[in-house]
Amino acid sequence: MTAGAQAKGWYSSWWIPMVVGLLSLVCGILALVWPGVTLLALALIAGINLTVLSAFLIGEGIADDEAPDRTLRIVLGVLGVITGLIVMRRPGETLLVLIIALGIWLVMDGAIEVIRAFLRGTQHRVLLILGGLIDVGLGIALLVWPKLGLGTVAILVGIGFVVRGIMLMFSAWRLRGVAHAAADAGGATPLRPTPA
């Protein structure tokens, strides 16, 4: 696929990962600044964010049909949507259900992010690996200590969502640059200017 075709397609939609990243960042900040959150509220925040992040991964995988990590993204997205729906469907269940669901998802997401970093061979590989390792570490912490208090779980989940949000927003900013570079090179129709 040429740079111009990419800019017309996925790359010109840089605002999608920006919005998803911003949502994840907001959910993470809510969990961090409100550690006394109720189980119901934390489950809904986590479930909604997991579902949105995972739906984004599925869309990203479908849109980027030439990427070597396409299947990984789609599989993780489907598993994440299922996890998010389980967490939202059973928000009044025990804290243990929430911890196990989020722990497994964080470990899988982090491991796949590290694998993606090597498959894609991007120039920002170190950032992708770092984000993946943070997710794996947080997920392992949740799974190893399943009797954590609600406040501790909220903080760990908040950190994970903040990291994911920042990584997505950084990626969106890079996509925006690619789309504008392709438009400037005449490979695509110019995008409307966006406020800085």
Short mmCIF file of N, CA and C in Angstrom, two decimals:
data_model
loop_
_atom_site.label_atom_id
_atom_site.label_comp_id
_atom_site.label_asym_id
_atom_site.label_seq_id
_atom_site.Cartn_x
_atom_site.Cartn_y
_atom_site.Cartn_z
N MET A 1 0.86 -1.18 0.00
CA MET A 1 0.00 0.00 0.00
C MET A 1 0.90 1.24 0.00
N THR A 2 0.61 2.18 -0.83
CA THR A 2 1.43 3.38 -0.92
C THR A 2 1.13 4.31 0.24
N ALA A 3 2.05 5.25 0.46
CA ALA A 3 1.85 6.22 1.55
C ALA A 3 0.59 7.04 1.32
N GLY A 4 0.32 7.35 0.04
CA GLY A 4 -0.88 8.13 -0.25
C GLY A 4 -2.15 7.36 0.06
N ALA A 5 -2.16 6.07 -0.28
CA ALA A 5 -3.33 5.26 0.01
C ALA A 5 -3.52 5.11 1.52
N GLN A 6 -2.41 4.95 2.24
CA GLN A 6 -2.50 4.84 3.70
C GLN A 6 -3.03 6.13 4.29
N ALA A 7 -2.57 7.25 3.78
CA ALA A 7 -3.01 8.54 4.32
C ALA A 7 -4.49 8.74 4.09
N LYS A 8 -5.00 8.25 2.95
CA LYS A 8 -6.43 8.37 2.68
C LYS A 8 -7.23 7.46 3.59
N GLY A 9 -6.62 6.34 3.99
CA GLY A 9 -7.34 5.37 4.80
C GLY A 9 -7.11 5.57 6.29
N TRP A 10 -6.41 4.62 6.87
CA TRP A 10 -6.24 4.58 8.33
C TRP A 10 -5.49 5.80 8.87
N TYR A 11 -4.42 6.20 8.20
CA TYR A 11 -3.59 7.27 8.75
C TYR A 11 -4.32 8.61 8.78
N SER A 12 -5.25 8.83 7.86
CA SER A 12 -5.99 10.08 7.90
C SER A 12 -7.01 10.08 9.03
N SER A 13 -7.21 8.94 9.66
CA SER A 13 -8.13 8.83 10.80
C SER A 13 -7.36 8.85 12.12
N TRP A 14 -6.32 9.66 12.17
CA TRP A 14 -5.47 9.73 13.36
C TRP A 14 -6.26 10.12 14.61
N TRP A 15 -7.37 10.80 14.42
CA TRP A 15 -8.15 11.26 15.56
C TRP A 15 -8.81 10.10 16.31
N ILE A 16 -8.99 8.95 15.66
CA ILE A 16 -9.62 7.81 16.33
C ILE A 16 -8.73 7.31 17.48
N PRO A 17 -7.44 6.98 17.22
CA PRO A 17 -6.62 6.58 18.36
C PRO A 17 -6.42 7.71 19.37
N MET A 18 -6.50 8.95 18.92
CA MET A 18 -6.38 10.07 19.86
C MET A 18 -7.56 10.08 20.83
N VAL A 19 -8.78 9.88 20.30
CA VAL A 19 -9.97 9.87 21.16
C VAL A 19 -9.95 8.66 22.09
N VAL A 20 -9.58 7.48 21.56
CA VAL A 20 -9.51 6.27 22.38
C VAL A 20 -8.45 6.43 23.47
N GLY A 21 -7.30 7.00 23.10
CA GLY A 21 -6.24 7.24 24.08
C GLY A 21 -6.67 8.23 25.15
N LEU A 22 -7.38 9.26 24.74
CA LEU A 22 -7.87 10.26 25.69
C LEU A 22 -8.88 9.62 26.65
N LEU A 23 -9.76 8.76 26.13
CA LEU A 23 -10.72 8.06 26.99
C LEU A 23 -9.99 7.18 28.00
N SER A 24 -8.97 6.45 27.54
CA SER A 24 -8.21 5.60 28.44
C SER A 24 -7.50 6.43 29.50
N LEU A 25 -6.94 7.55 29.08
CA LEU A 25 -6.25 8.45 30.02
C LEU A 25 -7.23 8.96 31.09
N VAL A 26 -8.41 9.38 30.66
CA VAL A 26 -9.42 9.89 31.60
C VAL A 26 -9.85 8.78 32.56
N CYS A 27 -10.10 7.56 32.04
CA CYS A 27 -10.48 6.44 32.91
C CYS A 27 -9.38 6.13 33.92
N GLY A 28 -8.13 6.17 33.46
CA GLY A 28 -7.01 5.92 34.37
C GLY A 28 -6.89 6.98 35.44
N ILE A 29 -7.06 8.25 35.04
CA ILE A 29 -6.98 9.34 36.02
C ILE A 29 -8.13 9.23 37.03
N LEU A 30 -9.33 8.88 36.55
CA LEU A 30 -10.46 8.69 37.47
C LEU A 30 -10.14 7.61 38.51
N ALA A 31 -9.57 6.51 38.06
CA ALA A 31 -9.23 5.43 38.99
C ALA A 31 -8.14 5.85 39.97
N LEU A 32 -7.19 6.69 39.51
CA LEU A 32 -6.09 7.12 40.38
C LEU A 32 -6.51 8.16 41.40
N VAL A 33 -7.33 9.13 40.98
CA VAL A 33 -7.69 10.20 41.90
C VAL A 33 -8.88 9.83 42.78
N TRP A 34 -9.50 8.70 42.49
CA TRP A 34 -10.66 8.26 43.24
C TRP A 34 -10.43 6.82 43.72
N PRO A 35 -9.33 6.60 44.51
CA PRO A 35 -9.00 5.23 44.91
C PRO A 35 -10.03 4.62 45.85
N GLY A 36 -10.89 5.43 46.46
CA GLY A 36 -11.94 4.91 47.31
C GLY A 36 -13.18 4.56 46.52
N VAL A 37 -13.02 4.41 45.21
CA VAL A 37 -14.12 4.11 44.31
C VAL A 37 -14.83 2.82 44.74
N THR A 38 -16.10 2.74 44.46
CA THR A 38 -16.84 1.51 44.77
C THR A 38 -16.49 0.44 43.73
N LEU A 39 -16.74 -0.80 44.07
CA LEU A 39 -16.48 -1.90 43.15
C LEU A 39 -17.30 -1.74 41.87
N LEU A 40 -18.55 -1.32 42.02
CA LEU A 40 -19.42 -1.12 40.86
C LEU A 40 -18.84 -0.06 39.92
N ALA A 41 -18.42 1.07 40.48
CA ALA A 41 -17.88 2.15 39.65
C ALA A 41 -16.59 1.73 38.97
N LEU A 42 -15.69 1.06 39.70
CA LEU A 42 -14.42 0.63 39.10
C LEU A 42 -14.67 -0.40 38.00
N ALA A 43 -15.60 -1.31 38.24
CA ALA A 43 -15.91 -2.32 37.22
C ALA A 43 -16.46 -1.67 35.96
N LEU A 44 -17.34 -0.68 36.12
CA LEU A 44 -17.90 0.00 34.95
C LEU A 44 -16.83 0.80 34.21
N ILE A 45 -15.98 1.54 34.95
CA ILE A 45 -14.89 2.31 34.32
C ILE A 45 -13.97 1.36 33.55
N ALA A 46 -13.55 0.28 34.22
CA ALA A 46 -12.63 -0.67 33.59
C ALA A 46 -13.29 -1.39 32.42
N GLY A 47 -14.53 -1.82 32.59
CA GLY A 47 -15.22 -2.56 31.53
C GLY A 47 -15.44 -1.73 30.28
N ILE A 48 -15.89 -0.50 30.47
CA ILE A 48 -16.10 0.39 29.31
C ILE A 48 -14.79 0.66 28.60
N ASN A 49 -13.74 0.95 29.38
CA ASN A 49 -12.45 1.26 28.76
C ASN A 49 -11.88 0.05 28.04
N LEU A 50 -11.96 -1.13 28.65
CA LEU A 50 -11.47 -2.35 27.99
C LEU A 50 -12.21 -2.61 26.69
N THR A 51 -13.52 -2.44 26.71
CA THR A 51 -14.32 -2.69 25.52
C THR A 51 -13.95 -1.72 24.40
N VAL A 52 -13.79 -0.44 24.74
CA VAL A 52 -13.44 0.56 23.72
C VAL A 52 -12.02 0.31 23.18
N LEU A 53 -11.06 0.08 24.09
CA LEU A 53 -9.68 -0.19 23.65
C LEU A 53 -9.64 -1.43 22.74
N SER A 54 -10.37 -2.45 23.11
CA SER A 54 -10.35 -3.69 22.34
C SER A 54 -11.06 -3.56 21.01
N ALA A 55 -12.16 -2.84 20.98
CA ALA A 55 -12.84 -2.59 19.71
C ALA A 55 -11.93 -1.80 18.78
N PHE A 56 -11.16 -0.86 19.35
CA PHE A 56 -10.19 -0.11 18.56
C PHE A 56 -9.13 -1.05 17.97
N LEU A 57 -8.64 -1.99 18.78
CA LEU A 57 -7.65 -2.95 18.28
C LEU A 57 -8.20 -3.78 17.12
N ILE A 58 -9.45 -4.20 17.25
CA ILE A 58 -10.07 -4.97 16.16
C ILE A 58 -10.15 -4.11 14.90
N GLY A 59 -10.63 -2.88 15.03
CA GLY A 59 -10.71 -1.98 13.88
C GLY A 59 -9.35 -1.70 13.27
N GLU A 60 -8.35 -1.51 14.12
CA GLU A 60 -6.99 -1.26 13.65
C GLU A 60 -6.46 -2.46 12.87
N GLY A 61 -6.71 -3.66 13.40
CA GLY A 61 -6.26 -4.87 12.72
C GLY A 61 -6.94 -5.08 11.38
N ILE A 62 -8.23 -4.81 11.32
CA ILE A 62 -8.97 -4.97 10.07
C ILE A 62 -8.53 -3.94 9.04
N ALA A 63 -8.30 -2.70 9.49
CA ALA A 63 -7.93 -1.62 8.56
C ALA A 63 -6.52 -1.78 8.02
N ASP A 64 -5.61 -2.33 8.81
CA ASP A 64 -4.21 -2.43 8.41
C ASP A 64 -3.92 -3.85 7.93
N ASP A 65 -4.43 -4.19 6.72
CA ASP A 65 -4.38 -5.56 6.25
C ASP A 65 -3.00 -6.05 5.84
N GLU A 66 -2.01 -5.18 5.80
CA GLU A 66 -0.66 -5.61 5.42
C GLU A 66 0.27 -5.75 6.62
N ALA A 67 -0.20 -5.45 7.81
CA ALA A 67 0.65 -5.49 9.00
C ALA A 67 0.91 -6.93 9.42
N PRO A 68 2.16 -7.24 9.84
CA PRO A 68 2.46 -8.61 10.26
C PRO A 68 1.80 -8.99 11.58
N ASP A 69 1.36 -8.00 12.35
CA ASP A 69 0.75 -8.28 13.65
C ASP A 69 -0.77 -8.16 13.62
N ARG A 70 -1.33 -8.17 12.44
CA ARG A 70 -2.77 -7.98 12.27
C ARG A 70 -3.59 -9.01 13.06
N THR A 71 -3.23 -10.28 12.93
CA THR A 71 -3.97 -11.35 13.62
C THR A 71 -3.88 -11.19 15.13
N LEU A 72 -2.68 -10.84 15.62
CA LEU A 72 -2.52 -10.63 17.07
C LEU A 72 -3.45 -9.54 17.57
N ARG A 73 -3.54 -8.45 16.83
CA ARG A 73 -4.41 -7.35 17.25
C ARG A 73 -5.87 -7.77 17.29
N ILE A 74 -6.30 -8.48 16.26
CA ILE A 74 -7.70 -8.89 16.20
C ILE A 74 -8.03 -9.88 17.32
N VAL A 75 -7.14 -10.86 17.55
CA VAL A 75 -7.37 -11.84 18.62
C VAL A 75 -7.41 -11.15 19.98
N LEU A 76 -6.44 -10.28 20.25
CA LEU A 76 -6.42 -9.57 21.52
C LEU A 76 -7.66 -8.68 21.65
N GLY A 77 -8.07 -8.05 20.55
CA GLY A 77 -9.26 -7.21 20.58
C GLY A 77 -10.51 -8.00 20.94
N VAL A 78 -10.67 -9.17 20.33
CA VAL A 78 -11.84 -10.01 20.63
C VAL A 78 -11.81 -10.44 22.10
N LEU A 79 -10.64 -10.90 22.58
CA LEU A 79 -10.53 -11.31 23.98
C LEU A 79 -10.79 -10.13 24.92
N GLY A 80 -10.32 -8.96 24.54
CA GLY A 80 -10.54 -7.77 25.36
C GLY A 80 -11.99 -7.35 25.42
N VAL A 81 -12.69 -7.44 24.29
CA VAL A 81 -14.12 -7.11 24.28
C VAL A 81 -14.87 -8.08 25.19
N ILE A 82 -14.53 -9.37 25.11
CA ILE A 82 -15.17 -10.36 25.98
C ILE A 82 -14.89 -10.04 27.44
N THR A 83 -13.64 -9.72 27.76
CA THR A 83 -13.27 -9.37 29.14
C THR A 83 -14.02 -8.14 29.60
N GLY A 84 -14.07 -7.11 28.76
CA GLY A 84 -14.78 -5.89 29.12
C GLY A 84 -16.25 -6.13 29.37
N LEU A 85 -16.86 -6.96 28.53
CA LEU A 85 -18.28 -7.28 28.71
C LEU A 85 -18.52 -8.09 29.99
N ILE A 86 -17.60 -9.01 30.30
CA ILE A 86 -17.72 -9.78 31.54
C ILE A 86 -17.64 -8.85 32.74
N VAL A 87 -16.67 -7.94 32.71
CA VAL A 87 -16.49 -7.01 33.83
C VAL A 87 -17.71 -6.11 33.97
N MET A 88 -18.28 -5.63 32.84
CA MET A 88 -19.46 -4.76 32.91
C MET A 88 -20.73 -5.55 33.27
N ARG A 89 -20.80 -6.78 32.82
CA ARG A 89 -22.00 -7.60 33.05
C ARG A 89 -22.12 -8.00 34.51
N ARG A 90 -21.00 -8.16 35.17
CA ARG A 90 -20.98 -8.60 36.56
C ARG A 90 -20.33 -7.56 37.47
N PRO A 91 -20.76 -6.30 37.39
CA PRO A 91 -20.06 -5.27 38.17
C PRO A 91 -20.23 -5.41 39.68
N GLY A 92 -21.27 -6.10 40.12
CA GLY A 92 -21.47 -6.25 41.55
C GLY A 92 -20.84 -7.52 42.10
N GLU A 93 -20.18 -8.29 41.24
CA GLU A 93 -19.54 -9.53 41.70
C GLU A 93 -18.34 -9.19 42.57
N THR A 94 -17.65 -10.20 42.99
CA THR A 94 -16.54 -10.00 43.90
C THR A 94 -15.39 -9.26 43.23
N LEU A 95 -14.57 -8.68 44.05
CA LEU A 95 -13.37 -8.01 43.58
C LEU A 95 -12.44 -8.99 42.88
N LEU A 96 -12.47 -10.25 43.32
CA LEU A 96 -11.60 -11.27 42.74
C LEU A 96 -11.87 -11.45 41.25
N VAL A 97 -13.14 -11.44 40.84
CA VAL A 97 -13.48 -11.58 39.41
C VAL A 97 -12.86 -10.43 38.62
N LEU A 98 -13.00 -9.22 39.14
CA LEU A 98 -12.44 -8.04 38.48
C LEU A 98 -10.92 -8.14 38.39
N ILE A 99 -10.29 -8.54 39.48
CA ILE A 99 -8.82 -8.64 39.51
C ILE A 99 -8.33 -9.67 38.49
N ILE A 100 -8.94 -10.84 38.47
CA ILE A 100 -8.50 -11.89 37.55
C ILE A 100 -8.72 -11.48 36.10
N ALA A 101 -9.89 -10.93 35.79
CA ALA A 101 -10.18 -10.52 34.41
C ALA A 101 -9.20 -9.44 33.95
N LEU A 102 -9.00 -8.41 34.78
CA LEU A 102 -8.09 -7.34 34.39
C LEU A 102 -6.64 -7.81 34.37
N GLY A 103 -6.26 -8.66 35.31
CA GLY A 103 -4.89 -9.17 35.34
C GLY A 103 -4.54 -9.96 34.09
N ILE A 104 -5.45 -10.86 33.71
CA ILE A 104 -5.21 -11.67 32.50
C ILE A 104 -5.14 -10.77 31.27
N TRP A 105 -6.06 -9.81 31.18
CA TRP A 105 -6.05 -8.92 30.01
C TRP A 105 -4.76 -8.10 29.95
N LEU A 106 -4.33 -7.56 31.08
CA LEU A 106 -3.10 -6.75 31.10
C LEU A 106 -1.88 -7.58 30.69
N VAL A 107 -1.78 -8.81 31.19
CA VAL A 107 -0.65 -9.67 30.82
C VAL A 107 -0.68 -9.97 29.33
N MET A 108 -1.85 -10.36 28.80
CA MET A 108 -1.96 -10.66 27.36
C MET A 108 -1.66 -9.42 26.52
N ASP A 109 -2.25 -8.30 26.91
CA ASP A 109 -2.05 -7.06 26.15
C ASP A 109 -0.59 -6.65 26.14
N GLY A 110 0.05 -6.71 27.30
CA GLY A 110 1.46 -6.33 27.38
C GLY A 110 2.35 -7.26 26.58
N ALA A 111 2.11 -8.56 26.69
CA ALA A 111 2.93 -9.53 25.95
C ALA A 111 2.77 -9.34 24.44
N ILE A 112 1.55 -9.13 24.00
CA ILE A 112 1.31 -8.94 22.57
C ILE A 112 1.91 -7.61 22.11
N GLU A 113 1.88 -6.60 22.96
CA GLU A 113 2.49 -5.31 22.60
C GLU A 113 4.00 -5.46 22.38
N VAL A 114 4.65 -6.25 23.23
CA VAL A 114 6.09 -6.51 23.07
C VAL A 114 6.34 -7.27 21.77
N ILE A 115 5.53 -8.29 21.49
CA ILE A 115 5.68 -9.05 20.24
C ILE A 115 5.46 -8.13 19.04
N ARG A 116 4.44 -7.29 19.12
CA ARG A 116 4.16 -6.34 18.02
C ARG A 116 5.33 -5.41 17.78
N ALA A 117 5.99 -4.99 18.85
CA ALA A 117 7.13 -4.08 18.70
C ALA A 117 8.22 -4.72 17.85
N PHE A 118 8.44 -6.01 18.04
CA PHE A 118 9.46 -6.69 17.25
C PHE A 118 8.98 -7.00 15.84
N LEU A 119 7.71 -7.35 15.69
CA LEU A 119 7.18 -7.65 14.36
C LEU A 119 7.14 -6.42 13.46
N ARG A 120 6.75 -5.30 14.03
CA ARG A 120 6.60 -4.09 13.22
C ARG A 120 7.93 -3.42 12.94
N GLY A 121 8.90 -3.58 13.82
CA GLY A 121 10.21 -2.98 13.60
C GLY A 121 10.16 -1.46 13.50
N THR A 122 9.32 -0.83 14.29
CA THR A 122 9.17 0.62 14.23
C THR A 122 10.33 1.32 14.90
N GLN A 123 10.45 2.59 14.61
CA GLN A 123 11.52 3.37 15.21
C GLN A 123 11.26 3.64 16.69
N HIS A 124 10.02 3.46 17.12
CA HIS A 124 9.67 3.69 18.53
C HIS A 124 9.48 2.37 19.26
N ARG A 125 10.27 1.39 18.88
CA ARG A 125 10.17 0.05 19.45
C ARG A 125 10.35 0.08 20.97
N VAL A 126 11.29 0.88 21.45
CA VAL A 126 11.57 0.93 22.89
C VAL A 126 10.34 1.38 23.67
N LEU A 127 9.62 2.37 23.15
CA LEU A 127 8.41 2.84 23.84
C LEU A 127 7.33 1.76 23.86
N LEU A 128 7.16 1.05 22.76
CA LEU A 128 6.18 -0.03 22.72
C LEU A 128 6.53 -1.14 23.69
N ILE A 129 7.81 -1.50 23.74
CA ILE A 129 8.26 -2.55 24.66
C ILE A 129 8.06 -2.10 26.10
N LEU A 130 8.41 -0.85 26.39
CA LEU A 130 8.24 -0.32 27.75
C LEU A 130 6.77 -0.34 28.16
N GLY A 131 5.88 0.12 27.28
CA GLY A 131 4.45 0.09 27.58
C GLY A 131 3.95 -1.33 27.80
N GLY A 132 4.42 -2.26 26.97
CA GLY A 132 4.03 -3.66 27.11
C GLY A 132 4.51 -4.27 28.41
N LEU A 133 5.76 -3.96 28.78
CA LEU A 133 6.30 -4.49 30.03
C LEU A 133 5.58 -3.92 31.25
N ILE A 134 5.19 -2.67 31.19
CA ILE A 134 4.42 -2.08 32.29
C ILE A 134 3.09 -2.81 32.44
N ASP A 135 2.42 -3.06 31.31
CA ASP A 135 1.15 -3.80 31.37
C ASP A 135 1.34 -5.20 31.94
N VAL A 136 2.38 -5.91 31.48
CA VAL A 136 2.65 -7.26 31.98
C VAL A 136 2.92 -7.21 33.49
N GLY A 137 3.74 -6.26 33.92
CA GLY A 137 4.05 -6.13 35.35
C GLY A 137 2.82 -5.86 36.19
N LEU A 138 1.95 -4.96 35.71
CA LEU A 138 0.72 -4.65 36.45
C LEU A 138 -0.21 -5.86 36.48
N GLY A 139 -0.32 -6.55 35.35
CA GLY A 139 -1.16 -7.74 35.29
C GLY A 139 -0.67 -8.84 36.21
N ILE A 140 0.64 -9.06 36.23
CA ILE A 140 1.21 -10.08 37.12
C ILE A 140 0.97 -9.69 38.58
N ALA A 141 1.14 -8.40 38.88
CA ALA A 141 0.90 -7.95 40.26
C ALA A 141 -0.54 -8.25 40.68
N LEU A 142 -1.49 -8.01 39.78
CA LEU A 142 -2.89 -8.30 40.10
C LEU A 142 -3.13 -9.79 40.29
N LEU A 143 -2.50 -10.61 39.46
CA LEU A 143 -2.73 -12.06 39.53
C LEU A 143 -1.99 -12.71 40.70
N VAL A 144 -0.81 -12.20 41.04
CA VAL A 144 -0.03 -12.79 42.12
C VAL A 144 -0.63 -12.44 43.48
N TRP A 145 -1.18 -11.25 43.59
CA TRP A 145 -1.78 -10.81 44.86
C TRP A 145 -3.28 -10.57 44.66
N PRO A 146 -4.06 -11.64 44.50
CA PRO A 146 -5.48 -11.46 44.21
C PRO A 146 -6.30 -10.91 45.39
N LYS A 147 -5.70 -10.85 46.57
CA LYS A 147 -6.45 -10.35 47.73
C LYS A 147 -6.15 -8.88 48.00
N LEU A 148 -5.74 -8.17 46.97
CA LEU A 148 -5.49 -6.74 47.10
C LEU A 148 -6.79 -6.02 47.45
N GLY A 149 -6.64 -4.88 48.11
CA GLY A 149 -7.81 -4.07 48.41
C GLY A 149 -8.28 -3.33 47.17
N LEU A 150 -9.49 -2.85 47.22
CA LEU A 150 -10.10 -2.15 46.09
C LEU A 150 -9.29 -0.91 45.71
N GLY A 151 -8.79 -0.17 46.71
CA GLY A 151 -8.00 1.03 46.42
C GLY A 151 -6.72 0.70 45.68
N THR A 152 -6.04 -0.37 46.07
CA THR A 152 -4.80 -0.78 45.38
C THR A 152 -5.10 -1.22 43.96
N VAL A 153 -6.18 -1.97 43.77
CA VAL A 153 -6.56 -2.40 42.42
C VAL A 153 -6.87 -1.18 41.56
N ALA A 154 -7.58 -0.22 42.13
CA ALA A 154 -7.91 1.00 41.38
C ALA A 154 -6.64 1.72 40.94
N ILE A 155 -5.64 1.78 41.81
CA ILE A 155 -4.39 2.46 41.46
C ILE A 155 -3.65 1.70 40.35
N LEU A 156 -3.55 0.37 40.48
CA LEU A 156 -2.86 -0.42 39.46
C LEU A 156 -3.56 -0.32 38.11
N VAL A 157 -4.88 -0.45 38.13
CA VAL A 157 -5.65 -0.34 36.89
C VAL A 157 -5.52 1.07 36.31
N GLY A 158 -5.56 2.06 37.17
CA GLY A 158 -5.40 3.45 36.72
C GLY A 158 -4.07 3.67 36.03
N ILE A 159 -3.00 3.14 36.61
CA ILE A 159 -1.67 3.28 35.99
C ILE A 159 -1.67 2.63 34.61
N GLY A 160 -2.24 1.42 34.53
CA GLY A 160 -2.30 0.72 33.24
C GLY A 160 -3.06 1.51 32.18
N PHE A 161 -4.19 2.08 32.56
CA PHE A 161 -4.99 2.85 31.61
C PHE A 161 -4.31 4.16 31.22
N VAL A 162 -3.64 4.79 32.16
CA VAL A 162 -2.91 6.04 31.84
C VAL A 162 -1.79 5.75 30.85
N VAL A 163 -1.02 4.68 31.12
CA VAL A 163 0.08 4.32 30.20
C VAL A 163 -0.48 4.02 28.81
N ARG A 164 -1.55 3.23 28.75
CA ARG A 164 -2.15 2.89 27.45
C ARG A 164 -2.65 4.14 26.74
N GLY A 165 -3.28 5.04 27.49
CA GLY A 165 -3.79 6.27 26.89
C GLY A 165 -2.68 7.14 26.32
N ILE A 166 -1.60 7.29 27.07
CA ILE A 166 -0.46 8.10 26.60
C ILE A 166 0.14 7.47 25.35
N MET A 167 0.30 6.14 25.34
CA MET A 167 0.87 5.46 24.17
C MET A 167 -0.02 5.65 22.94
N LEU A 168 -1.33 5.54 23.11
CA LEU A 168 -2.24 5.72 21.97
C LEU A 168 -2.21 7.16 21.47
N MET A 169 -2.18 8.11 22.38
CA MET A 169 -2.15 9.51 21.96
C MET A 169 -0.84 9.83 21.25
N PHE A 170 0.26 9.25 21.71
CA PHE A 170 1.55 9.44 21.03
C PHE A 170 1.49 8.85 19.62
N SER A 171 0.92 7.65 19.51
CA SER A 171 0.78 7.02 18.18
C SER A 171 -0.11 7.85 17.26
N ALA A 172 -1.18 8.41 17.83
CA ALA A 172 -2.08 9.24 17.03
C ALA A 172 -1.36 10.47 16.51
N TRP A 173 -0.53 11.06 17.34
CA TRP A 173 0.23 12.24 16.92
C TRP A 173 1.18 11.89 15.78
N ARG A 174 1.81 10.71 15.87
CA ARG A 174 2.69 10.26 14.78
C ARG A 174 1.90 10.00 13.50
N LEU A 175 0.71 9.37 13.63
CA LEU A 175 -0.13 9.13 12.45
C LEU A 175 -0.54 10.44 11.80
N ARG A 176 -0.82 11.43 12.62
CA ARG A 176 -1.19 12.75 12.09
C ARG A 176 -0.05 13.31 11.24
N GLY A 177 1.17 13.15 11.73
CA GLY A 177 2.34 13.62 10.98
C GLY A 177 2.50 12.89 9.66
N VAL A 178 2.27 11.57 9.66
CA VAL A 178 2.37 10.77 8.43
C VAL A 178 1.31 11.22 7.42
N ALA A 179 0.09 11.43 7.91
CA ALA A 179 -1.00 11.85 7.01
C ALA A 179 -0.70 13.21 6.40
N HIS A 180 -0.20 14.14 7.21
CA HIS A 180 0.11 15.46 6.68
C HIS A 180 1.31 15.44 5.74
N ALA A 181 2.29 14.59 6.03
CA ALA A 181 3.45 14.48 5.14
C ALA A 181 3.02 13.91 3.78
N ALA A 182 2.14 12.91 3.80
CA ALA A 182 1.66 12.33 2.55
C ALA A 182 0.83 13.35 1.77
N ALA A 183 0.03 14.13 2.49
CA ALA A 183 -0.78 15.15 1.82
C ALA A 183 0.12 16.23 1.21
N ASP A 184 1.17 16.62 1.93
CA ASP A 184 2.09 17.63 1.42
C ASP A 184 2.86 17.13 0.21
N ALA A 185 3.11 15.81 0.18
CA ALA A 185 3.86 15.23 -0.95
C ALA A 185 2.96 15.01 -2.16
N GLY A 186 1.68 15.29 -2.02
CA GLY A 186 0.76 15.13 -3.15
C GLY A 186 0.24 13.73 -3.30
N GLY A 187 0.50 12.86 -2.29
CA GLY A 187 0.05 11.48 -2.37
C GLY A 187 -1.37 11.29 -1.90
N ALA A 188 -1.95 12.35 -1.33
CA ALA A 188 -3.31 12.22 -0.84
C ALA A 188 -3.97 13.58 -0.87
N THR A 189 -5.25 13.57 -0.76
CA THR A 189 -5.95 14.84 -0.69
C THR A 189 -5.62 15.52 0.62
N PRO A 190 -5.41 16.82 0.63
CA PRO A 190 -5.04 17.48 1.86
C PRO A 190 -6.13 17.33 2.91
N LEU A 191 -5.67 17.16 4.13
CA LEU A 191 -6.59 17.06 5.25
C LEU A 191 -6.96 18.46 5.72
N ARG A 192 -8.12 18.55 6.34
CA ARG A 192 -8.49 19.84 6.89
C ARG A 192 -7.56 20.19 8.02
N PRO A 193 -7.16 21.46 8.13
CA PRO A 193 -6.28 21.80 9.25
C PRO A 193 -7.01 21.61 10.56
N THR A 194 -6.25 21.14 11.55
CA THR A 194 -6.82 20.94 12.87
C THR A 194 -6.20 21.91 13.83
N PRO A 195 -6.95 22.30 14.85
CA PRO A 195 -6.37 23.21 15.82
C PRO A 195 -5.21 22.56 16.56
N ALA A 196 -4.20 23.33 16.84
CA ALA A 196 -3.01 22.79 17.52
C ALA A 196 -3.29 22.62 18.97
#
